[in-house]
Coordinates of C-alpha atoms in Angstrom, one line a residue:
M1 CA 96.0 74.8 137.8
Q2 CA 93.3 77.5 139.1
D3 CA 90.3 77.8 137.2
F4 CA 90.8 80.5 134.7
K5 CA 88.1 83.2 136.1
F6 CA 88.3 86.2 132.9
N7 CA 86.2 89.6 132.7
D8 CA 84.7 89.1 129.0
T9 CA 84.7 92.7 128.7
M10 CA 88.4 92.2 128.2
T11 CA 90.2 91.5 125.5
R12 CA 94.1 91.0 125.3
L13 CA 95.7 91.5 122.1
I14 CA 99.3 89.7 121.9
C15 CA 101.4 90.5 119.6
V16 CA 103.7 87.4 119.3
S17 CA 107.5 88.9 117.4
S18 CA 110.8 87.8 117.3
G19 CA 113.1 90.6 114.7
K20 CA 113.7 87.8 112.6
G21 CA 112.7 85.1 110.8
G22 CA 113.7 81.5 111.5
T23 CA 112.6 81.9 115.6
G24 CA 110.2 79.3 115.6
K25 CA 107.3 82.3 116.3
T26 CA 104.7 80.7 114.0
T27 CA 105.4 77.4 116.1
V28 CA 105.2 79.2 119.7
T29 CA 102.4 81.4 118.6
S30 CA 100.5 78.1 117.2
N31 CA 101.5 76.3 120.6
I32 CA 100.2 79.2 123.1
G33 CA 96.6 79.4 121.4
A34 CA 96.0 75.9 121.4
A35 CA 97.2 75.4 125.4
L36 CA 95.1 78.6 126.3
T37 CA 92.2 77.0 124.5
Q38 CA 93.0 73.6 126.2
F39 CA 92.8 76.1 129.3
G40 CA 88.9 76.9 128.8
T41 CA 89.5 80.5 127.5
D42 CA 88.6 82.0 124.0
T43 CA 91.4 82.5 121.6
I44 CA 91.7 83.2 117.9
V45 CA 95.1 83.1 116.5
L46 CA 95.8 85.8 113.7
D47 CA 98.1 85.1 111.3
A48 CA 99.7 89.0 110.3
N49 CA 102.5 87.2 108.0
L50 CA 101.1 89.0 104.8
T51 CA 103.9 88.2 103.0
N52 CA 104.7 84.7 104.0
P53 CA 102.0 82.8 105.9
N54 CA 102.8 80.2 107.4
L55 CA 99.8 79.9 110.2
G56 CA 97.4 77.5 109.1
F57 CA 100.3 75.2 108.0
H58 CA 100.7 74.5 111.0
L59 CA 97.0 73.9 112.0
G60 CA 96.2 72.0 109.6
I61 CA 94.0 74.5 107.7
P62 CA 95.9 75.6 104.5
L63 CA 93.1 76.7 102.4
Y64 CA 90.0 78.7 102.7
P65 CA 88.0 81.0 101.1
N66 CA 88.0 84.4 103.4
T67 CA 91.3 85.5 104.7
L68 CA 93.0 88.5 106.3
H69 CA 94.2 89.8 103.2
D70 CA 89.9 89.9 102.3
V71 CA 89.2 91.2 105.3
L72 CA 92.2 94.1 104.8
K73 CA 90.8 95.3 101.5
G74 CA 87.2 95.5 103.0
E75 CA 85.6 92.3 101.0
A76 CA 84.8 90.6 104.1
H77 CA 84.6 90.8 107.7
I78 CA 86.8 89.1 110.1
T79 CA 84.4 86.6 111.2
E80 CA 84.1 85.7 107.8
A81 CA 87.5 84.7 107.7
M82 CA 88.2 83.5 111.5
Y83 CA 87.9 79.3 111.0
I84 CA 87.4 76.7 114.3
H85 CA 90.1 75.0 114.6
N86 CA 88.4 70.8 116.4
S87 CA 90.5 72.1 119.1
G88 CA 88.1 74.8 119.4
L89 CA 91.1 77.3 118.9
R90 CA 89.9 80.3 116.3
V91 CA 92.1 81.2 113.3
V92 CA 91.9 83.7 110.9
P93 CA 94.5 82.8 108.2
A94 CA 96.3 84.8 105.7
G95 CA 95.9 84.5 102.5
L96 CA 98.6 82.4 100.1
S97 CA 98.4 83.7 96.7
I98 CA 100.8 86.1 94.8
E99 CA 97.5 88.3 94.1
D100 CA 96.3 88.5 97.7
L101 CA 99.4 91.0 97.6
V102 CA 98.0 93.2 95.2
D103 CA 96.0 96.7 97.2
T104 CA 96.8 94.7 100.9
S105 CA 98.2 97.3 103.1
P106 CA 98.6 96.5 106.9
D107 CA 98.1 99.3 108.0
N108 CA 94.4 99.4 108.7
L109 CA 95.2 96.3 111.3
S110 CA 94.2 98.3 114.0
D111 CA 90.9 98.9 113.1
V112 CA 90.4 94.7 111.9
L113 CA 92.3 93.9 115.4
L114 CA 89.2 96.3 117.3
D115 CA 86.7 94.1 115.4
T116 CA 87.6 91.4 117.6
V117 CA 87.5 92.8 121.2
G118 CA 84.8 92.1 123.5
E119 CA 84.1 88.4 123.2
P120 CA 87.6 86.6 123.0
D121 CA 89.6 86.3 126.2
F122 CA 93.0 86.6 123.7
V123 CA 94.0 87.3 120.0
L124 CA 97.2 86.1 119.4
V125 CA 98.9 88.2 116.2
D126 CA 101.1 86.3 115.0
S127 CA 104.2 89.3 112.9
A128 CA 105.9 89.2 110.2
A129 CA 109.5 88.4 110.4
G130 CA 111.7 91.2 110.3
L131 CA 111.4 94.8 111.4
G132 CA 109.2 96.1 108.1
N133 CA 105.8 97.8 107.7
E134 CA 104.0 94.4 108.9
S135 CA 105.7 93.5 111.6
I136 CA 105.6 97.1 113.1
N137 CA 101.9 97.2 112.3
A138 CA 101.4 94.2 114.4
I139 CA 103.3 95.7 117.3
E140 CA 101.7 98.9 117.1
A141 CA 98.3 97.5 117.0
S142 CA 98.6 95.3 119.8
D143 CA 98.3 96.1 123.6
E144 CA 101.4 93.4 124.5
V145 CA 104.1 91.6 122.9
L146 CA 105.3 88.7 123.6
V147 CA 108.7 88.2 121.9
V148 CA 110.8 85.2 120.3
T149 CA 114.5 84.9 120.0
N150 CA 117.0 82.2 119.5
P151 CA 119.8 82.0 121.8
N152 CA 122.4 83.2 119.5
L153 CA 123.3 87.0 119.5
P154 CA 121.9 88.0 115.4
A155 CA 118.8 86.8 116.9
V156 CA 119.1 88.6 120.3
T157 CA 119.9 91.6 118.6
D158 CA 117.1 91.5 116.4
A159 CA 114.8 91.1 119.2
L160 CA 116.1 93.6 120.8
K161 CA 115.2 95.8 118.1
T162 CA 111.5 94.8 118.7
V163 CA 111.4 95.7 122.6
N164 CA 112.5 99.3 121.6
I165 CA 110.2 99.2 119.2
A166 CA 107.4 98.2 121.1
E167 CA 107.9 100.5 124.2
E168 CA 108.1 103.7 121.8
A169 CA 104.6 102.3 120.9
G170 CA 103.6 101.8 124.4
T171 CA 102.6 98.1 123.7
D172 CA 103.6 95.9 126.9
V173 CA 106.5 93.6 126.8
L174 CA 104.8 90.5 128.6
G175 CA 108.6 88.4 128.2
V176 CA 110.7 86.7 126.4
V177 CA 110.4 83.1 124.5
V178 CA 113.5 81.8 124.6
N179 CA 113.1 79.0 121.7
R180 CA 114.7 76.3 119.6
K181 CA 117.6 76.0 122.4
T182 CA 120.1 73.1 121.4
G183 CA 122.1 73.6 125.2
H184 CA 125.4 73.9 122.8
E185 CA 128.6 75.9 124.6
S186 CA 128.3 78.9 122.3
E187 CA 124.9 79.9 122.9
L188 CA 124.0 83.1 125.2
G189 CA 122.8 81.7 128.4
E190 CA 119.1 83.0 130.0
D191 CA 120.7 86.0 132.7
E192 CA 123.0 87.1 129.1
I193 CA 119.6 87.3 127.1
E194 CA 117.2 89.5 130.2
S195 CA 120.8 91.8 130.3
M196 CA 120.5 92.3 126.4
L197 CA 116.7 92.7 126.6
G198 CA 115.7 93.9 129.4
H199 CA 112.7 91.9 130.2
D200 CA 112.5 88.5 132.2
V201 CA 112.3 85.2 129.8
I202 CA 109.2 83.2 130.8
M203 CA 110.8 80.3 129.5
E204 CA 113.2 78.5 127.4
V205 CA 112.2 75.8 124.7
P206 CA 114.2 73.1 123.8
E207 CA 115.4 72.5 119.9
H208 CA 113.4 69.0 119.1
E209 CA 112.7 66.7 116.3
K210 CA 109.0 66.2 117.7
V211 CA 108.5 69.6 117.1
Q212 CA 109.2 69.0 113.4
E213 CA 107.0 65.6 113.5
A214 CA 104.2 67.9 114.8
L215 CA 104.7 70.7 112.3
A216 CA 104.4 67.8 109.4
V217 CA 101.2 66.4 110.3
K218 CA 100.0 69.4 111.0
K219 CA 99.0 70.3 114.6
P220 CA 100.3 71.9 117.5
M221 CA 103.1 70.3 119.7
V222 CA 101.0 70.3 122.6
H223 CA 98.3 68.5 120.6
H224 CA 100.3 65.9 119.0
E225 CA 102.1 65.3 122.2
P226 CA 100.6 66.8 125.1
D227 CA 102.6 65.0 127.9
H228 CA 106.1 65.4 126.4
H229 CA 108.5 68.1 128.2
V230 CA 108.3 70.4 125.1
S231 CA 104.5 70.6 125.1
E232 CA 105.2 71.3 128.9
R233 CA 107.1 74.7 128.1
F234 CA 104.6 76.0 126.0
K235 CA 101.5 75.5 128.6
A236 CA 104.1 77.2 130.7
V237 CA 104.1 79.9 128.9
A238 CA 100.2 80.2 127.9
A239 CA 100.1 80.2 131.6
E240 CA 102.4 82.6 132.2
V241 CA 100.4 84.9 130.1
A242 CA 97.3 84.1 131.3
G243 CA 98.1 84.6 135.1
M244 CA 96.9 81.1 135.8
E245 CA 98.8 78.4 138.2
Y246 CA 100.9 75.5 136.3
E247 CA 103.6 73.2 137.1
P248 CA 104.6 72.1 133.9
D249 CA 106.9 68.8 134.0
L250 CA 109.7 69.5 132.3
E251 CA 112.1 66.5 132.8
E252 CA 113.7 65.1 129.9
D253 CA 110.9 63.0 129.0
G254 CA 107.7 63.5 130.9
F255 CA 106.0 59.9 133.0
I256 CA 103.6 59.8 130.1
T257 CA 105.8 59.8 127.1
R258 CA 108.8 57.5 129.0
L259 CA 105.4 54.9 129.6
V260 CA 104.1 54.9 126.0
D261 CA 107.8 54.4 124.8
K262 CA 108.3 51.4 126.9
L263 CA 105.8 50.3 125.7
R264 CA 106.0 50.8 122.5

């Protein structure tokens, strides 16, 4: 893997969007953010799901005095709602209470994101599920979008809507992550998904109980089981996003994982 060299005047705002709930978009966001941090980048993950935020739970920081809601209301600066994960990843969570929704609008999300530009290398925006005002604002406020889908027709159809919104907004589509793949014969193949969406599939990430286990202990998969083949796939996506060379171990269980299991 090559050393990461970055231009500290160039922050990339990347929206992670799906067009549909249940695809595992927040799991993808937290793991790519964690992997980018492991690669030596300065990365922020921001929860732009204002109605049903979950990013804080994935990273083990569900409670915080200031959130993105406070920033959008003009009651706090973005730096006051930014928390440093023990891995070095910076996190901007959204509020969890019903009161947080009062007088909160995503319309000025673009201005908030502009306040992050300059210092970090990457800002990953975890958009809301669906294609409502929240998710559209997140896509329009970002420079690039990473599309997350599942390998079934409803999810890919909604992902196509996301692609169309991004293209209409002038937001570059980085590519597609096919998440929660089970290998069932009814699932769409990589070629079919690429043909429907008109963009390359960066990686297929299988459904695995270890991902749910990582969520239960409030850790990204790349921290919980760093040598697992699922973690390797998330790292490969992060490397692709950053333009780095990375050769993932995509065996069903990586060598270290197999060795640990044997010792257990």
